[in-house]
mmCIF file of C-alpha atoms in Angstrom:
data_model
loop_
_atom_site.group_PDB
_atom_site.id
_atom_site.type_symbol
_atom_site.label_atom_id
_atom_site.label_comp_id
_atom_site.label_asym_id
_atom_site.label_seq_id
_atom_site.Cartn_x
_atom_site.Cartn_y
_atom_site.Cartn_z
ATOM 1 C CA LEU A 1 -0.073 -0.259 -0.413
ATOM 2 C CA GLY A 2 3.123 2.055 0.331
ATOM 3 C CA VAL A 3 4.342 1.231 -2.492
ATOM 4 C CA THR A 4 0.982 2.238 -4.510
ATOM 5 C CA ARG A 5 1.293 5.440 -2.554
ATOM 6 C CA LEU A 6 3.957 7.265 -3.649
ATOM 7 C CA MET A 7 3.236 5.928 -6.885
ATOM 8 C CA ILE A 8 -0.009 7.480 -7.439
ATOM 9 C CA GLU A 9 1.388 10.948 -5.467
ATOM 10 C CA ASN A 10 4.427 10.803 -8.118
ATOM 11 C CA ARG A 11 1.912 9.787 -11.236
ATOM 12 C CA TRP A 12 4.145 6.189 -11.762
ATOM 13 C CA TYR A 13 0.991 5.007 -14.422
ATOM 14 C CA ASP A 14 -0.547 5.534 -17.092
ATOM 15 C CA GLU A 15 -3.411 6.647 -16.610
ATOM 16 C CA ALA A 16 -4.774 5.770 -19.824
ATOM 17 C CA PHE A 17 -4.185 1.840 -19.200
ATOM 18 C CA ILE A 18 -6.443 1.952 -15.556
ATOM 19 C CA LYS A 19 -8.954 3.855 -17.415
ATOM 20 C CA ALA A 20 -9.472 1.381 -19.565
ATOM 21 C CA PHE A 21 -8.882 -2.104 -17.976
ATOM 22 C CA THR A 22 -9.393 -1.462 -14.158
ATOM 23 C CA ASP A 23 -12.589 -0.816 -11.962
ATOM 24 C CA PHE A 24 -11.459 2.049 -10.921
ATOM 25 C CA PRO A 25 -14.359 4.048 -12.756
ATOM 26 C CA LEU A 26 -16.184 2.806 -11.660
ATOM 27 C CA LEU A 27 -18.678 4.226 -9.525
ATOM 28 C CA VAL A 28 -19.558 3.293 -5.001
ATOM 29 C CA ARG A 29 -21.951 4.123 -2.917
ATOM 30 C CA THR A 30 -20.034 6.814 -0.284
ATOM 31 C CA ALA A 31 -22.076 5.596 2.777
ATOM 32 C CA THR A 32 -22.807 1.603 2.544
ATOM 33 C CA LEU A 33 -19.600 1.734 -0.487
ATOM 34 C CA ALA A 34 -21.128 -1.336 -2.428
ATOM 35 C CA ARG A 35 -20.328 -0.323 -5.980
ATOM 36 C CA LEU A 36 -22.914 1.656 -7.579
ATOM 37 C CA ARG A 37 -25.785 -0.664 -9.754
ATOM 38 C CA ALA A 38 -26.682 0.501 -13.610
ATOM 39 C CA HIS A 39 -30.652 -0.884 -12.851
ATOM 40 C CA GLU A 40 -30.208 1.431 -9.323
ATOM 41 C CA VAL A 41 -29.930 5.290 -12.069
ATOM 42 C CA PHE A 42 -31.459 4.693 -15.376
ATOM 43 C CA PRO A 43 -35.252 3.006 -15.443
ATOM 44 C CA GLY A 44 -36.072 0.118 -17.004
ATOM 45 C CA TYR A 45 -32.124 -0.731 -17.263
ATOM 46 C CA ARG A 46 -31.745 -3.597 -20.158
ATOM 47 C CA THR A 47 -27.721 -4.681 -20.520
ATOM 48 C CA THR A 48 -25.970 -4.624 -23.931
ATOM 49 C CA LEU A 49 -23.693 -7.456 -22.312
ATOM 50 C CA ALA A 50 -23.630 -9.514 -25.599
ATOM 51 C CA PRO A 51 -24.242 -12.877 -24.772
ATOM 52 C CA ASP A 52 -21.409 -13.775 -27.321
ATOM 53 C CA GLY A 53 -19.522 -11.573 -26.321
ATOM 54 C CA PRO A 54 -16.393 -12.164 -24.167
ATOM 55 C CA SER A 55 -17.286 -12.762 -20.998
ATOM 56 C CA MET A 56 -19.406 -15.017 -21.657
ATOM 57 C CA LYS A 57 -17.789 -16.742 -24.653
ATOM 58 C CA VAL A 58 -14.491 -16.890 -22.963
ATOM 59 C CA GLN A 59 -14.403 -16.648 -19.946
ATOM 60 C CA GLY A 60 -17.556 -18.557 -19.068
ATOM 61 C CA LEU A 61 -20.178 -15.826 -17.150
ATOM 62 C CA THR A 62 -23.504 -17.668 -16.521
ATOM 63 C CA ASP A 63 -27.054 -15.474 -17.085
ATOM 64 C CA GLU A 64 -27.190 -16.307 -13.637
ATOM 65 C CA GLN A 65 -24.257 -14.880 -12.631
ATOM 66 C CA HIS A 66 -24.386 -12.057 -14.598
ATOM 67 C CA ALA A 67 -27.801 -11.732 -13.205
ATOM 68 C CA LYS A 68 -26.153 -11.202 -9.533
ATOM 69 C CA LEU A 69 -23.293 -9.298 -10.657
ATOM 70 C CA GLY A 70 -25.286 -6.779 -12.933
ATOM 71 C CA ASP A 71 -23.666 -4.216 -14.670
ATOM 72 C CA TYR A 72 -21.554 -0.996 -12.966
ATOM 73 C CA VAL A 73 -21.300 3.244 -14.633
ATOM 74 C CA ILE A 74 -19.023 5.031 -14.263
ATOM 75 C CA TRP A 75 -18.881 9.111 -15.026
ATOM 76 C CA ASP A 76 -18.655 10.154 -18.468
ATOM 77 C CA GLU A 77 -15.674 12.782 -19.396
ATOM 78 C CA GLY A 78 -17.700 12.845 -22.791
ATOM 79 C CA ALA A 79 -20.756 12.796 -21.928
ATOM 80 C CA LYS A 80 -20.992 14.736 -19.136
ATOM 81 C CA ALA A 81 -22.592 12.346 -16.910
ATOM 82 C CA LEU A 82 -23.937 9.639 -15.448
ATOM 83 C CA ARG A 83 -23.415 5.734 -18.067
ATOM 84 C CA ALA A 84 -23.432 2.140 -17.490
ATOM 85 C CA VAL A 85 -20.937 -0.749 -17.569
ATOM 86 C CA THR A 86 -20.359 -4.184 -18.703
ATOM 87 C CA ARG A 87 -17.977 -6.573 -18.370
ATOM 88 C CA ASP A 88 -17.054 -6.278 -22.216
ATOM 89 C CA ASP A 89 -16.994 -2.519 -21.891
ATOM 90 C CA VAL A 90 -12.746 -2.269 -21.578
ATOM 91 C CA GLY A 91 -10.461 -0.940 -23.371
ATOM 92 C CA GLU A 92 -11.669 -0.935 -28.078
ATOM 93 C CA ARG A 93 -14.676 -2.197 -26.796
ATOM 94 C CA MET A 94 -14.936 1.097 -24.948
ATOM 95 C CA LYS A 95 -13.456 3.706 -27.094
ATOM 96 C CA GLN A 96 -16.165 2.201 -29.585
ATOM 97 C CA LYS A 97 -18.246 3.339 -27.557
ATOM 98 C CA GLY A 98 -17.154 6.256 -26.555
ATOM 99 C CA ILE A 99 -16.869 5.718 -23.322
ATOM 100 C CA ALA A 100 -14.741 8.488 -21.691
ATOM 101 C CA PRO A 101 -15.026 7.602 -18.008
ATOM 102 C CA ALA A 102 -13.740 9.364 -15.035
ATOM 103 C CA LEU A 103 -11.331 8.328 -12.924
ATOM 104 C CA ALA A 104 -11.957 10.640 -9.729
ATOM 105 C CA GLY A 105 -14.606 12.303 -8.594
ATOM 106 C CA THR A 106 -18.127 12.238 -5.843
ATOM 107 C CA PHE A 107 -20.743 12.846 -7.777
ATOM 108 C CA ARG A 108 -24.592 13.265 -6.079
ATOM 109 C CA VAL A 109 -26.336 10.616 -8.194
ATOM 110 C CA LYS A 110 -30.036 10.111 -8.496
ATOM 111 C CA LEU A 111 -32.070 6.219 -8.211
ATOM 112 C CA VAL A 112 -35.001 5.381 -10.278
ATOM 113 C CA GLY A 113 -36.824 5.519 -6.496
ATOM 114 C CA GLY A 114 -36.312 9.158 -6.444
ATOM 115 C CA ALA A 115 -33.635 8.669 -4.037
ATOM 116 C CA GLU A 116 -29.930 10.850 -3.913
ATOM 117 C CA VAL A 117 -26.902 8.789 -3.197
ATOM 118 C CA GLU A 118 -23.361 10.016 -2.444
ATOM 119 C CA CYS A 119 -20.913 8.360 -5.027
ATOM 120 C CA ALA A 120 -16.867 8.263 -5.973
ATOM 121 C CA THR A 121 -15.154 5.878 -7.956
ATOM 122 C CA LEU A 122 -12.526 3.100 -6.646
ATOM 123 C CA TRP A 123 -9.852 5.542 -7.479
ATOM 124 C CA THR A 124 -10.988 8.132 -5.657
ATOM 125 C CA LEU A 125 -12.111 5.900 -2.384
ATOM 126 C CA TYR A 126 -8.788 3.983 -2.911
ATOM 127 C CA GLN A 127 -6.699 7.585 -2.570
ATOM 128 C CA THR A 128 -8.863 8.363 0.571
ATOM 129 C CA HIS A 129 -7.470 5.079 2.024
ATOM 130 C CA LEU A 130 -3.634 4.905 1.185
ATOM 131 C CA LYS A 131 -3.181 8.049 3.279
ATOM 132 C CA ASP A 132 -2.702 6.211 6.300
ATOM 133 C CA TYR A 133 0.535 4.164 4.448
ATOM 134 C CA ASP A 134 2.341 7.421 4.530
ATOM 135 C CA LEU A 135 6.466 6.632 3.802
ATOM 136 C CA ASP A 136 7.154 6.103 7.892
ATOM 137 C CA THR A 137 3.815 4.462 9.420
ATOM 138 C CA VAL A 138 4.939 2.151 5.992
ATOM 139 C CA ALA A 139 8.786 1.299 7.522
ATOM 140 C CA ASP A 140 7.027 0.813 11.030
ATOM 141 C CA ILE A 141 4.509 -1.518 10.183
ATOM 142 C CA THR A 142 6.884 -3.781 7.299
ATOM 143 C CA ARG A 143 10.618 -2.728 9.591
ATOM 144 C CA ALA A 144 11.844 -2.647 6.259
ATOM 145 C CA PRO A 145 13.941 1.072 5.209
ATOM 146 C CA LYS A 146 11.622 3.740 4.116
ATOM 147 C CA ALA A 147 15.037 3.472 0.792
ATOM 148 C CA LEU A 148 14.406 0.238 0.311
ATOM 149 C CA ILE A 149 10.411 1.144 -0.280
ATOM 150 C CA ASP A 150 11.834 4.044 -2.057
ATOM 151 C CA GLN A 151 13.198 2.403 -3.688
ATOM 152 C CA LEU A 152 10.865 -0.103 -4.928
ATOM 153 C CA ALA A 153 8.241 2.316 -5.690
ATOM 154 C CA THR A 154 11.323 3.484 -8.637
ATOM 155 C CA ASP A 155 11.353 0.493 -9.607
ATOM 156 C CA ILE A 156 8.602 -0.968 -9.962
ATOM 157 C CA ALA A 157 8.056 2.488 -11.801
ATOM 158 C CA THR A 158 10.514 2.733 -13.919
ATOM 159 C CA ILE A 159 11.685 -0.423 -15.137
ATOM 160 C CA LYS A 160 9.567 -1.858 -18.455
ATOM 161 C CA PRO A 161 8.792 -4.577 -18.993
ATOM 162 C CA VAL A 162 8.406 -4.837 -14.263
ATOM 163 C CA GLY A 163 7.287 -8.220 -12.326
ATOM 164 C CA ILE A 164 6.663 -9.466 -9.066
ATOM 165 C CA HIS A 165 6.989 -12.921 -8.784
ATOM 166 C CA GLN A 166 4.810 -14.752 -5.740
ATOM 167 C CA GLY A 167 5.984 -17.077 -3.811
ATOM 168 C CA GLU A 168 8.575 -18.899 -6.415
ATOM 169 C CA GLY A 169 8.909 -22.053 -4.255
ATOM 170 C CA ILE A 170 6.772 -22.070 -1.630
ATOM 171 C CA ASN A 171 4.657 -22.270 -4.405
ATOM 172 C CA HIS A 172 4.772 -25.595 -5.958
ATOM 173 C CA TRP A 173 4.555 -27.882 -2.482
ATOM 174 C CA PHE A 174 1.605 -28.661 -0.990
ATOM 175 C CA HIS A 175 -0.557 -25.958 0.858
ATOM 176 C CA ALA A 176 0.810 -23.206 -0.597
ATOM 177 C CA THR A 177 -2.547 -21.308 -2.067
ATOM 178 C CA GLU A 178 -2.857 -21.204 2.359
ATOM 179 C CA MET A 179 0.755 -20.467 2.657
ATOM 180 C CA ASN A 180 0.261 -17.132 -0.549
#
């Protein structure tokens, strides 16, 4: 969490990638921390998740699973309005639909029943969470030297490509999932 905070503070991330391929732009109700669902905002909402799209055909999502998960909502910077997004609305598909998700922000959202709720992007909420993980606190929690924590963040941000191989060794044995 400390490394992530350093990377965000230094803007050592690819904002276009985050908007196109993560759930950080999704809106979350600040009172309950539940993701805002499309059917809660748009009267008579019907999903546009294609039965022959990657979620169903490649990942094996079932109709029952999709009914339980539903579709989510983002703030579209281009349209200056709320937009529903499905699991398949990522990357190039998002661009083709003209969706320009806001990464940060807090919004008042009127629900189908007329009530208003405050929502924020996951990115905004995550940054709030990271306030507790300054370098001094992380060094105290982990007992790792501050300089090494800072170097790790710098290396992750500047070495291309970068990879972290966690569990190399122990994960090749019985009960590795529990250990990892």
